[in-house]
Tab-separated table of C-alpha atoms in Angstrom:
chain	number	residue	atom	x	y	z
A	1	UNK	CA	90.365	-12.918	-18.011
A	2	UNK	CA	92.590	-14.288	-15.427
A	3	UNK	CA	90.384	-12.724	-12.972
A	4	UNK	CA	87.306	-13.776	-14.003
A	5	UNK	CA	87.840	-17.315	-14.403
A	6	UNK	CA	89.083	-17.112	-10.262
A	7	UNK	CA	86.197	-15.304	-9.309
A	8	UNK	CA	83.202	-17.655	-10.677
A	9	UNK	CA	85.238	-20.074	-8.919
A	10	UNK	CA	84.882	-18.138	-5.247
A	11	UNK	CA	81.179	-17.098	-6.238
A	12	UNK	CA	80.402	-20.827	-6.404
A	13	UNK	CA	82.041	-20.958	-3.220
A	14	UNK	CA	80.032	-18.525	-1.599
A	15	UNK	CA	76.536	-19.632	-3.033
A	16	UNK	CA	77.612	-23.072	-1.113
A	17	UNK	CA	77.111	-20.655	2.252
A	18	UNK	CA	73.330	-20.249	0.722
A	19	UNK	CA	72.724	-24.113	-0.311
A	20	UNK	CA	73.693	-24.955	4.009
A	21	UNK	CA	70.208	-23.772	4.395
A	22	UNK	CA	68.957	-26.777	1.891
A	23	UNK	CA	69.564	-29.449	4.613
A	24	UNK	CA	67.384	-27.714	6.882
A	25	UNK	CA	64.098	-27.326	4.329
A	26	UNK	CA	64.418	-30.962	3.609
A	27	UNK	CA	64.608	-31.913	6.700
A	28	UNK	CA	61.077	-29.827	7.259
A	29	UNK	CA	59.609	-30.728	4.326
A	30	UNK	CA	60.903	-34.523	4.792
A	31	UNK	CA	60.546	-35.175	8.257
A	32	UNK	CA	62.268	-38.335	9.612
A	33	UNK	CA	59.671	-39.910	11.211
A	34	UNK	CA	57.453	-41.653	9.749
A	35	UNK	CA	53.524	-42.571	9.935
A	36	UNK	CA	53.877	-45.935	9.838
A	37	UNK	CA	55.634	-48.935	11.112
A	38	UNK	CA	55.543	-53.112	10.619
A	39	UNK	CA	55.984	-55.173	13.441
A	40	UNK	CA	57.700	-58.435	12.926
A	41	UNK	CA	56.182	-61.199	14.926
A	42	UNK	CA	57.087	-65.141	15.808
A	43	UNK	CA	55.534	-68.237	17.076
A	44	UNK	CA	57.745	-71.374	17.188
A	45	UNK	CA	57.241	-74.686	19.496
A	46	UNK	CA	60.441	-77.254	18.193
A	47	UNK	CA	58.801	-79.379	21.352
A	48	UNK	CA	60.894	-81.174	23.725
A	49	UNK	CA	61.954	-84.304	21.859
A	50	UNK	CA	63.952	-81.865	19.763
A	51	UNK	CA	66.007	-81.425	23.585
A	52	UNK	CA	65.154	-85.028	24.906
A	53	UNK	CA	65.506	-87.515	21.968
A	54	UNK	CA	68.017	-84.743	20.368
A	55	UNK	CA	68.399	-86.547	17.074
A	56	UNK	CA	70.690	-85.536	14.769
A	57	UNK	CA	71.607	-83.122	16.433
A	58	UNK	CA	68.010	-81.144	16.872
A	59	UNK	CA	68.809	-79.051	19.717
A	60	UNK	CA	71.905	-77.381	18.276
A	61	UNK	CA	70.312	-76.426	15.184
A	62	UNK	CA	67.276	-75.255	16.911
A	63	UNK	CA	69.124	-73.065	18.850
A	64	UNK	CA	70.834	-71.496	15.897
A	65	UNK	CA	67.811	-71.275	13.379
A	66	UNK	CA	65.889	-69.507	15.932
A	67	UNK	CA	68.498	-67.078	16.286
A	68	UNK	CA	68.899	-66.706	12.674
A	69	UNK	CA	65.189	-65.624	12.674
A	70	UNK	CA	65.644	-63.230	14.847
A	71	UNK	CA	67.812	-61.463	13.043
A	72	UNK	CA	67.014	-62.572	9.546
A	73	UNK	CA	63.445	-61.683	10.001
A	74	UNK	CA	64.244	-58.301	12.216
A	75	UNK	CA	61.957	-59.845	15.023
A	76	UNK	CA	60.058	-57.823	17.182
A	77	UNK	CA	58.737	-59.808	19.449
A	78	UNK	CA	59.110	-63.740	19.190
A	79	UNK	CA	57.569	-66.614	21.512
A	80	UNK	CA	59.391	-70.221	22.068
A	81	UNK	CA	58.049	-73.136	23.532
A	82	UNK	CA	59.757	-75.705	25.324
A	83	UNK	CA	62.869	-74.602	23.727
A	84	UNK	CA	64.602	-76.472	26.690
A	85	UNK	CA	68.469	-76.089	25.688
A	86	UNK	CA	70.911	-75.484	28.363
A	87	UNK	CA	73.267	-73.519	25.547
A	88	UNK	CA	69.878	-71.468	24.301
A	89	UNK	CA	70.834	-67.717	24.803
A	90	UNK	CA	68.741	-64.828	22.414
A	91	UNK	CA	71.599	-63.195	20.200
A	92	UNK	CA	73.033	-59.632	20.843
A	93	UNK	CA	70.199	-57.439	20.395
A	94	UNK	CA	67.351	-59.510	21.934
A	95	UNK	CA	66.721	-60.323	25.429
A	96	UNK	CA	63.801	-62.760	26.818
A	97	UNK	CA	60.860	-62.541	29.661
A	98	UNK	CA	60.193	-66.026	31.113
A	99	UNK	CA	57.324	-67.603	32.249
A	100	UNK	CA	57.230	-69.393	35.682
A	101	UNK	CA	59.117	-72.823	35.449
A	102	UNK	CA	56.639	-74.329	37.769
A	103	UNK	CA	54.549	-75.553	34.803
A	104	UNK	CA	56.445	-78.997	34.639
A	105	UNK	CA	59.295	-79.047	32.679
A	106	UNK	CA	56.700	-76.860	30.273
A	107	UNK	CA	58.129	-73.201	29.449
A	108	UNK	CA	57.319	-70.417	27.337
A	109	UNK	CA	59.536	-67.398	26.997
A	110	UNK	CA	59.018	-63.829	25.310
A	111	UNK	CA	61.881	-62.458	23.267
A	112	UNK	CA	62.036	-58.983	22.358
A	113	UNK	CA	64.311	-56.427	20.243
A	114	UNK	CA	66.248	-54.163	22.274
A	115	UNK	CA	66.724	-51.867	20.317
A	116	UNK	CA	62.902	-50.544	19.658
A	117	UNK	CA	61.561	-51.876	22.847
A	118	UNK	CA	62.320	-51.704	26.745
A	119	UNK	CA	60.718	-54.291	29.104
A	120	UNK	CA	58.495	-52.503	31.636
A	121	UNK	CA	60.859	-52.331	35.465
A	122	UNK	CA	57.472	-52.213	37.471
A	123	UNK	CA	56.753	-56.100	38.627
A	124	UNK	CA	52.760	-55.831	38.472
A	125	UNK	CA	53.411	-55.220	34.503
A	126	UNK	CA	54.149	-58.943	34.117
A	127	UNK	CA	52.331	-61.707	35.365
A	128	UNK	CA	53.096	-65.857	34.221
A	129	UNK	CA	51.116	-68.866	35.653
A	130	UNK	CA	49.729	-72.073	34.413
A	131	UNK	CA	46.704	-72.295	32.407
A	132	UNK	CA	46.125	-76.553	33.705
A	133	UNK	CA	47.004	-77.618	37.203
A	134	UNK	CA	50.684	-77.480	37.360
A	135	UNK	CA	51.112	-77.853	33.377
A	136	UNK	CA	50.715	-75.451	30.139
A	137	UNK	CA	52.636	-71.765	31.278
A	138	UNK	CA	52.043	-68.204	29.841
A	139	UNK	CA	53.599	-64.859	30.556
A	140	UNK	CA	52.594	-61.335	29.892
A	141	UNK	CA	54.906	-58.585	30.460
A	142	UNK	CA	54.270	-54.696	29.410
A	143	UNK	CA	56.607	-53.732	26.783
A	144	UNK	CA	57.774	-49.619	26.254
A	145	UNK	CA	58.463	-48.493	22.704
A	146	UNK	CA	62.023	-46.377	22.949
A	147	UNK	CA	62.135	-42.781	21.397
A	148	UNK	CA	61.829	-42.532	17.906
A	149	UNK	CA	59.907	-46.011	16.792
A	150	UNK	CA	56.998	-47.283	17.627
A	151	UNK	CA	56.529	-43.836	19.648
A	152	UNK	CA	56.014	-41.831	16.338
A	153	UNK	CA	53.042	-43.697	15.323
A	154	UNK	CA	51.432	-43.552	18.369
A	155	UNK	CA	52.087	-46.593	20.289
A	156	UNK	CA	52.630	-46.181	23.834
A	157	UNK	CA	53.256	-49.736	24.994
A	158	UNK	CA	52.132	-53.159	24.101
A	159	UNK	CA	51.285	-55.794	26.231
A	160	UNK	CA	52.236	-59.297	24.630
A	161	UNK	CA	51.315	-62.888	26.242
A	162	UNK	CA	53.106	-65.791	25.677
A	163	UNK	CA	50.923	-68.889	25.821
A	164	UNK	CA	50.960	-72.652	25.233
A	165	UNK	CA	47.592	-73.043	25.344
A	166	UNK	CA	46.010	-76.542	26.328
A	167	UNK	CA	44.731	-79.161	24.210
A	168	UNK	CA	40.953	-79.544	23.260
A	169	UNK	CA	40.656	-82.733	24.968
A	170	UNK	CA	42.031	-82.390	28.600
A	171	UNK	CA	39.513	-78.787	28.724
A	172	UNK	CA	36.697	-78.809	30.782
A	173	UNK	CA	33.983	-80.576	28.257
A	174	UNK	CA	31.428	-77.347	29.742
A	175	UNK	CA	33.899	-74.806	29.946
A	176	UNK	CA	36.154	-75.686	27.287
A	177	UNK	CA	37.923	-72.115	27.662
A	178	UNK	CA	37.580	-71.877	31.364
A	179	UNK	CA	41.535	-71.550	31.271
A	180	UNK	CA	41.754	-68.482	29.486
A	181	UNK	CA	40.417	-66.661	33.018
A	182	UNK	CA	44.006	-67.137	34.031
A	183	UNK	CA	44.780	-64.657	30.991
A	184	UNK	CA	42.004	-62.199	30.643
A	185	UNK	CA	42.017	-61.394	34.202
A	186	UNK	CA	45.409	-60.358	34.136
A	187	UNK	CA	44.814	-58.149	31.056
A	188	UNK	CA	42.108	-56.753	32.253
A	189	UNK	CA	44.035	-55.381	35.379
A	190	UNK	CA	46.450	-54.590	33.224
A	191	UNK	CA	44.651	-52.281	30.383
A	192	UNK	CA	43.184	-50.557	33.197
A	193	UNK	CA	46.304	-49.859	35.487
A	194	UNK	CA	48.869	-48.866	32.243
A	195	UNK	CA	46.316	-47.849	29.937
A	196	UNK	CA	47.998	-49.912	26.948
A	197	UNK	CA	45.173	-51.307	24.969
A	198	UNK	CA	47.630	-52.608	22.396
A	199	UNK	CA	47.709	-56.446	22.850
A	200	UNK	CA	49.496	-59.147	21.089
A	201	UNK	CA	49.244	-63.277	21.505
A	202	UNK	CA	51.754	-65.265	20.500
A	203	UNK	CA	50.910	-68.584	20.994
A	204	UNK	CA	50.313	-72.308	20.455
A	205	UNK	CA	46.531	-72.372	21.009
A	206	UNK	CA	46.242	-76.059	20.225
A	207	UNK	CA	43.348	-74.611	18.270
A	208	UNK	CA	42.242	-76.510	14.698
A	209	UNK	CA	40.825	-74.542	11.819
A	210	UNK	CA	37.011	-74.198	12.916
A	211	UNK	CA	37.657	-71.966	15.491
A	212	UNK	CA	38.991	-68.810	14.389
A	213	UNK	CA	41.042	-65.974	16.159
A	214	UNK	CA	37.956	-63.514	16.383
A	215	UNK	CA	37.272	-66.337	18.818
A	216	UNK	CA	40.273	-66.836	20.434
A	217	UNK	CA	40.754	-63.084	21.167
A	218	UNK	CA	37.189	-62.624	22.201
A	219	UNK	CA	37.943	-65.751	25.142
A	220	UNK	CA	40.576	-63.817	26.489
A	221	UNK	CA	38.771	-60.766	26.266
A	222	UNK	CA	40.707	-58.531	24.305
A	223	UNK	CA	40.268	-54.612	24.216
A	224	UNK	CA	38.478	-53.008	21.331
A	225	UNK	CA	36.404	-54.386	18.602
A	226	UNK	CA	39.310	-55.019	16.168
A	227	UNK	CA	41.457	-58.580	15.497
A	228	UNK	CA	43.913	-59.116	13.501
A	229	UNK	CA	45.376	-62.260	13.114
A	230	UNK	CA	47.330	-64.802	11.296
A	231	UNK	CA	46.068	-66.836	8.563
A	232	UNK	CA	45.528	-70.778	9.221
A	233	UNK	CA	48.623	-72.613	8.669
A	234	UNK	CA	48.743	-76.342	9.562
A	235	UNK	CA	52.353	-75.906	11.709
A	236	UNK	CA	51.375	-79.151	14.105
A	237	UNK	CA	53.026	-81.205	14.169
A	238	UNK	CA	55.645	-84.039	12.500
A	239	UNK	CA	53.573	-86.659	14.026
A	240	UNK	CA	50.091	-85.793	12.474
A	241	UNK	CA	51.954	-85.207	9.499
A	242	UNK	CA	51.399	-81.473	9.656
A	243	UNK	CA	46.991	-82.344	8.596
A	244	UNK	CA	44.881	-79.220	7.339
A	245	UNK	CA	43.076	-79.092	10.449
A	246	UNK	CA	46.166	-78.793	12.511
A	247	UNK	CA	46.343	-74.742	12.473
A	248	UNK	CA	47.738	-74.514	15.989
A	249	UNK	CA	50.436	-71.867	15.999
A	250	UNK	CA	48.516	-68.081	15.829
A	251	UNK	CA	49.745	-64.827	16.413
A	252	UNK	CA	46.353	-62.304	17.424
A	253	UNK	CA	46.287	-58.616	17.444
A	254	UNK	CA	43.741	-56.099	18.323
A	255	UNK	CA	45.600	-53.517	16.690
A	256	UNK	CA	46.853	-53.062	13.221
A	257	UNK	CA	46.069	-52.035	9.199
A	258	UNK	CA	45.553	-55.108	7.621
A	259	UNK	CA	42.525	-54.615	5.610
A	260	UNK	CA	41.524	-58.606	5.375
A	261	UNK	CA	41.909	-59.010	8.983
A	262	UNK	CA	44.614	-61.452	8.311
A	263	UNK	CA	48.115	-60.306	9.048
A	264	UNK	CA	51.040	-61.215	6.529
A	265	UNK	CA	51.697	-64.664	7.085
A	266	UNK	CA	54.898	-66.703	6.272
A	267	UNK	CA	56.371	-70.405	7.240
A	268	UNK	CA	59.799	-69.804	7.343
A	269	UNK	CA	60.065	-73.448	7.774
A	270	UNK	CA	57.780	-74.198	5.172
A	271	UNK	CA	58.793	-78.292	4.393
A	272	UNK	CA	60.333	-79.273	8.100
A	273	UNK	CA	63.992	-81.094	7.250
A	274	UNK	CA	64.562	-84.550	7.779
A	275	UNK	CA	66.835	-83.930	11.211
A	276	UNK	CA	62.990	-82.751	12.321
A	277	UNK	CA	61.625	-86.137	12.911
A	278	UNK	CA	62.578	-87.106	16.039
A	279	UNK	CA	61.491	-91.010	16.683
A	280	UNK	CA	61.632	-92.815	19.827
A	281	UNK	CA	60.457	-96.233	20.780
A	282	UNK	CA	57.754	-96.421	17.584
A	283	UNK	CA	57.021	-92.315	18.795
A	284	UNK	CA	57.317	-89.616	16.839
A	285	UNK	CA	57.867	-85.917	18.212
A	286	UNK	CA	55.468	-83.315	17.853
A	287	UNK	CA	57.424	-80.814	16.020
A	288	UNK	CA	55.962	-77.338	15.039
A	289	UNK	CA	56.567	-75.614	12.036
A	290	UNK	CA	57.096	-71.559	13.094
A	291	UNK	CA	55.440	-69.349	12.199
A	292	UNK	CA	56.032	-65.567	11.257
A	293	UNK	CA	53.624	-62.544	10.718
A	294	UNK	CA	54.245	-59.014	9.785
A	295	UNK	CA	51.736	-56.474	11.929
A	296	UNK	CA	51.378	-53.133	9.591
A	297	UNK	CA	50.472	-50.227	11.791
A	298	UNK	CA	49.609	-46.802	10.806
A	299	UNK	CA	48.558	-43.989	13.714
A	300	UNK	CA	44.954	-44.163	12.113
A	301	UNK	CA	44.724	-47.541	13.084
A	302	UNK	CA	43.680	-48.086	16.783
A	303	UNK	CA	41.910	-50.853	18.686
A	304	UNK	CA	38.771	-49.493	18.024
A	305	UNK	CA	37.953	-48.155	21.379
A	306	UNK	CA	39.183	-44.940	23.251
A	307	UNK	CA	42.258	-46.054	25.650
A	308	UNK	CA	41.389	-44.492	29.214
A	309	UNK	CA	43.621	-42.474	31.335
A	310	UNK	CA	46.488	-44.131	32.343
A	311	UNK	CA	47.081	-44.636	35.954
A	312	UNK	CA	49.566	-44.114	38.610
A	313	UNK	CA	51.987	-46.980	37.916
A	314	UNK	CA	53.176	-46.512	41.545
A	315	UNK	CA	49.073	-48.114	42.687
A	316	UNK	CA	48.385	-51.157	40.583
A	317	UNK	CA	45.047	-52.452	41.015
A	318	UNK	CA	45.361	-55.590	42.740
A	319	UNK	CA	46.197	-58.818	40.372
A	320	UNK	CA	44.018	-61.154	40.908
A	321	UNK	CA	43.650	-64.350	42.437
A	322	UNK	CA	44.585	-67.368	40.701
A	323	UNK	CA	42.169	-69.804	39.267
A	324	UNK	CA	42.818	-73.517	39.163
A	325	UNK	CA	40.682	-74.912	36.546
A	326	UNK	CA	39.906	-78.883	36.996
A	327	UNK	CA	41.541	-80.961	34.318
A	328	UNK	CA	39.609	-83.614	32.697
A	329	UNK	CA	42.012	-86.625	31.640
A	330	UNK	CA	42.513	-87.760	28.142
A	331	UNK	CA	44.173	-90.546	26.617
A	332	UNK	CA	46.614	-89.225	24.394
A	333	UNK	CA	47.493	-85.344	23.680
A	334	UNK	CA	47.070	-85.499	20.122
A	335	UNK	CA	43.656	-87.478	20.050
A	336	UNK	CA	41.124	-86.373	17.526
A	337	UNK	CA	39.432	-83.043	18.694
A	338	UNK	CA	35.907	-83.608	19.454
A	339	UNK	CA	33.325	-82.401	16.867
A	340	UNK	CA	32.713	-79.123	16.376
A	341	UNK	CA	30.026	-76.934	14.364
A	342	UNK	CA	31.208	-75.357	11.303
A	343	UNK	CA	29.731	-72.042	12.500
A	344	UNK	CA	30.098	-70.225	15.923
A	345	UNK	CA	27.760	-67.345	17.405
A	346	UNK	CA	29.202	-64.183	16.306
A	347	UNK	CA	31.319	-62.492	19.366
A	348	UNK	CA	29.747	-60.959	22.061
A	349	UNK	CA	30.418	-57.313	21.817
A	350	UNK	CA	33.676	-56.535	24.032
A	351	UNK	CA	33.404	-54.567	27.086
A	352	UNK	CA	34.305	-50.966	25.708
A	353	UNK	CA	32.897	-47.774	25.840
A	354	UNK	CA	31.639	-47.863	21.952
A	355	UNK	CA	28.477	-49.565	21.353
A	356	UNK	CA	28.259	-52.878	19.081
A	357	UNK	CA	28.480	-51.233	15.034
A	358	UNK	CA	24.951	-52.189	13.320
A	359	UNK	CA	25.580	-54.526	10.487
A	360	UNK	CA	26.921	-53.197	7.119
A	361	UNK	CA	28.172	-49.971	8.920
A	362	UNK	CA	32.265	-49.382	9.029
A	363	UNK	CA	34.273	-48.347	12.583
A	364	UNK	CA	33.942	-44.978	13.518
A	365	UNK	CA	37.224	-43.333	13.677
A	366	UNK	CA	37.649	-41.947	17.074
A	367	UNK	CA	37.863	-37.813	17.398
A	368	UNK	CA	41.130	-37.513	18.442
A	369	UNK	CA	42.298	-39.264	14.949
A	370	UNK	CA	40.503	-37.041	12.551
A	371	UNK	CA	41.665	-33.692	14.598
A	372	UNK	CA	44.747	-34.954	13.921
A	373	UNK	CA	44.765	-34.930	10.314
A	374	UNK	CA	43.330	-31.758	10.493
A	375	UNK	CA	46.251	-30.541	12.408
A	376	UNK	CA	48.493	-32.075	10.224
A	377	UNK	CA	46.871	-29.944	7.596
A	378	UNK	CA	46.911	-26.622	8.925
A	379	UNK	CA	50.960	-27.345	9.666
A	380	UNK	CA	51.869	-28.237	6.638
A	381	UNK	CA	50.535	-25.786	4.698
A	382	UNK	CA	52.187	-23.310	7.313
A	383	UNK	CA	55.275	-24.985	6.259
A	384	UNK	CA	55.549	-24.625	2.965
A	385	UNK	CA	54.667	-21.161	3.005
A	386	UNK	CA	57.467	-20.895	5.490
A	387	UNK	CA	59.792	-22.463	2.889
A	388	UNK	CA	58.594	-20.256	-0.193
A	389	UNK	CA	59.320	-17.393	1.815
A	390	UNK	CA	62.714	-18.754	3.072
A	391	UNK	CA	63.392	-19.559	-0.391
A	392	UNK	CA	63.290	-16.252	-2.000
A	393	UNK	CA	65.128	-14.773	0.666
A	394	UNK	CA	67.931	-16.987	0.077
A	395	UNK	CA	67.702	-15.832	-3.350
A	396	UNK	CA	68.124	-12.672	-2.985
A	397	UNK	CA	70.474	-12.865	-0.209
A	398	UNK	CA	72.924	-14.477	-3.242
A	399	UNK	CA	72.239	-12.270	-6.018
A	400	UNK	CA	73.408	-9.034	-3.573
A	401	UNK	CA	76.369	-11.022	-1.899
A	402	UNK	CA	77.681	-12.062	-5.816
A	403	UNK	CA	77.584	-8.864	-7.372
A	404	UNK	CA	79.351	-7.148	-4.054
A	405	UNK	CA	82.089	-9.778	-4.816
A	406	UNK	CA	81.824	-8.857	-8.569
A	407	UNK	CA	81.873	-4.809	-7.629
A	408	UNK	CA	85.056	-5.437	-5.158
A	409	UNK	CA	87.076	-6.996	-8.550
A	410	UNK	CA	85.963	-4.288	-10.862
A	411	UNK	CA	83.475	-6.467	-12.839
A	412	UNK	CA	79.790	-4.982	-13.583
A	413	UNK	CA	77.078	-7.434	-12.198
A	414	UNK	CA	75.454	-9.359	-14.237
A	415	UNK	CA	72.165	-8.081	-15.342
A	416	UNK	CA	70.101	-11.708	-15.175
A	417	UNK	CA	69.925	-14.005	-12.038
A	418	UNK	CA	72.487	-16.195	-10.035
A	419	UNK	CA	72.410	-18.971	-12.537
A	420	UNK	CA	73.447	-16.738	-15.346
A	421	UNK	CA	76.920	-16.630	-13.471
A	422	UNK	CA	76.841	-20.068	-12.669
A	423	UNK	CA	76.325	-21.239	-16.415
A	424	UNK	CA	79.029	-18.664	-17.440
A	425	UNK	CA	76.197	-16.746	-18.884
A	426	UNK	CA	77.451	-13.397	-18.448
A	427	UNK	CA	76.457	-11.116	-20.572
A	428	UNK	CA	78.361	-8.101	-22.521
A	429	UNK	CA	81.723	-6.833	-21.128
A	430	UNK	CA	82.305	-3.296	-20.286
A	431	UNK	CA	85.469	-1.855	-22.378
A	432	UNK	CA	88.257	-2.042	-19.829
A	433	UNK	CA	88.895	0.964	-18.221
A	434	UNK	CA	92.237	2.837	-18.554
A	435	UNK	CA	94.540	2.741	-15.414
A	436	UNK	CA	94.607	6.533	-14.123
């Protein structure tokens, strides 16, 4: 007896040397990387009276509430708007892509998360300009998922533009998205020299309800038959009162999974705090509520066109040449938007390979999508016949190596399996045998 109770103790030991291989089937069967991914998205315009006027204390605690978005909300990729503080620095963590800063005193910056993305190095992957004269700037800048995110699921870059986006009543009454050139030029140089057809606005469109984002997205002539978007929300501004109509702030995606076409939508600012009215000789600021969406993404879910070939990043095609829209004057930035029809046309079918899908008929899912489920398939079922056979190995590889121990002490083995021993369930006892 005072061997035995020893010796289940180093058998239980020694099966540990058989459980090391445990780690290792998980790890097959529960691969780390996953299918699917969220991207975090955010739209905010505090507008310069915030940084002018600076009313109890506005531009401090703009500064610090959009940094505690960024982290609180595990931000992607944000987009501020004249947020015009001298002390404004992204946290640790984030770093920012600016537009040009010969828009006025207008600016709109791109932040992004460090640690999931890397900020293309090559200088024809971002492009800024004005979208009116020498007023309203943008910026887009190709972004590279690092190894192990966005990667897994089948991203290879995103391009993301930056806009503040003119309003209705200082467009060209003909051409009342004649500005958007300045954009869709650029990304069409751009899809075609990277091959990222993964594009993101963040924006203040200065859009009101009746014109959607299929709309939007189909002016600046996104890639792909697919938008995603935010839902309305009246974020303009504290001097209409934040009205209905007022659904300014977007965030548009041709990329995605959300089913409804609208992506999650929250106000993290959802009633503005008194310090946000900022009032100035019988004026009120035009404060922005921001806005926040969450982009699910899945690697079935594509832009609904095939991406082409990507290029030689070392020949860009040409950017080109910029396009100075004439401004029509207006009285007063925030004057009623003209009348507008409560329908549109539907979109004009984008300029992809794919034909235009005939009415009541779903996507097609490219090839390359459902050979990869096949694939996926065919490996797994290779793997867990890998892991049966691993299994019973390991098995038997313990029931020889515990009844060699058992043999070297002058027990019997046992005559049921491994657990037997390791519940104590031993079975009869040989008479000792006499000493000789």
């Amino acid at each position: 007896m005072a061997v035995a109770a020893p010796l289940r103790f180093l058998e239980g030991l020694h099966r540990c040397r058989c459980s090391a291989v445990i780690p290792l089937l998980i790890g097959i069967l529960f691969p780390s990387v996953s299918s699917t991914g969220t991207l975090s998205l955010l739209q905010w315009n505090p507008h310069w009276q915030c940084f002018v006027w600076n009313q109890d204390d506005c531009a401090n605690r703009v500064v610090a509430l959009a940094n505690e978005y960024l982290e609180k909300y595990d931000v992607d990729f944000a987009n501020f708007i004249e947020l015009e503080s001298k002390d404004w620095r992204p946290r640790e963590g984030w770093m920012s892509v600016e537009s040009t800063r010969d828009c006025s005193n207008d600016i709109t910056e791109i932040v992004y998360n460090t640690a999931r993305w890397t900020v293309s190095t090559d200088p024809a992957h971002k492009a800024t300009g004005c979208l009116e004269g020498n007023d309203r700037p943008f910026v887009l800048q190709v972004f590279y998922p690092r190894k192990g995110s966005w990667v897994d699921v089948g991203i290879n870059g995103v391009i993301v533009v930056g806009a503040h986006f003119p309003h209705p009543g200082r467009r060209d009454k003909r051409h009342p998205f004649s500005f958007t050139k300045h954009i869709s030029d650029v990304l069409e140089v751009l899809t075609a020299s990277t091959g990222i057809q993964q594009v993101v606005l963040i924006a203040d469109t200065n859009c009101d309800n009746k014109r959607m984002n299929t709309l939007i997205a189909e002016e600046l002539k996104f890639p792909g038959q697919k938008v995603i978007g935010t839902s309305l929300q009246h974020t303009c501004c504290a001097d209409s009162k934040y009205a209905s109509r007022m659904t300014f702030d977007r965030i548009i995606a041709n990329f995605g999974a959300a089913e409804s076409g609208d992506m999650e939508t929250q106000l993290p600012m959802e009633d503005p705090p008194a310090w946000t009215r900022q009032v100035h000789g019988g004026r009120v600021g035009a404060f922005h509520k921001p806005i926040l969406a969450l982009l699910p993404f899945d690697h079935t879910a594509g832009v609904g066109s095939p991406v082409p070939t990507p290029l030689s990043p070392a020949t860009p095609a040409p950017m080109p040449p910029p396009v100075t829209p004439v401004p029509t004057p207006l009285p007063s930035p925030h004057s009623p938007a003209p009348a507008q029809p409560t329908k549109f046309p539907s979109p004009a079918p984008s300029p992809s390979p794919m034909p235009p899908l005939e009415p009541g008929t779903s996507e097609p899912t490219p090839f390359l999508v459902s050979s990869s489920w096949s694939t996926v398939v065919v490996i797994g079922s290779c793997i867990v016949g890998v892991v049966l056979v691993c299994a019973i190995g390991v098995h038997r590889i313990c029931q020889d190596d515990v009844r060699s121990y058992r043999g070297a002490a002058g027990l019997p083995g046992p005559s049921g399996p491994v657990a037997e021993i390791v519940l104590g369930r031993e079975g009869p006892r040989s008479p000792p045998q006499p000493a000789e």
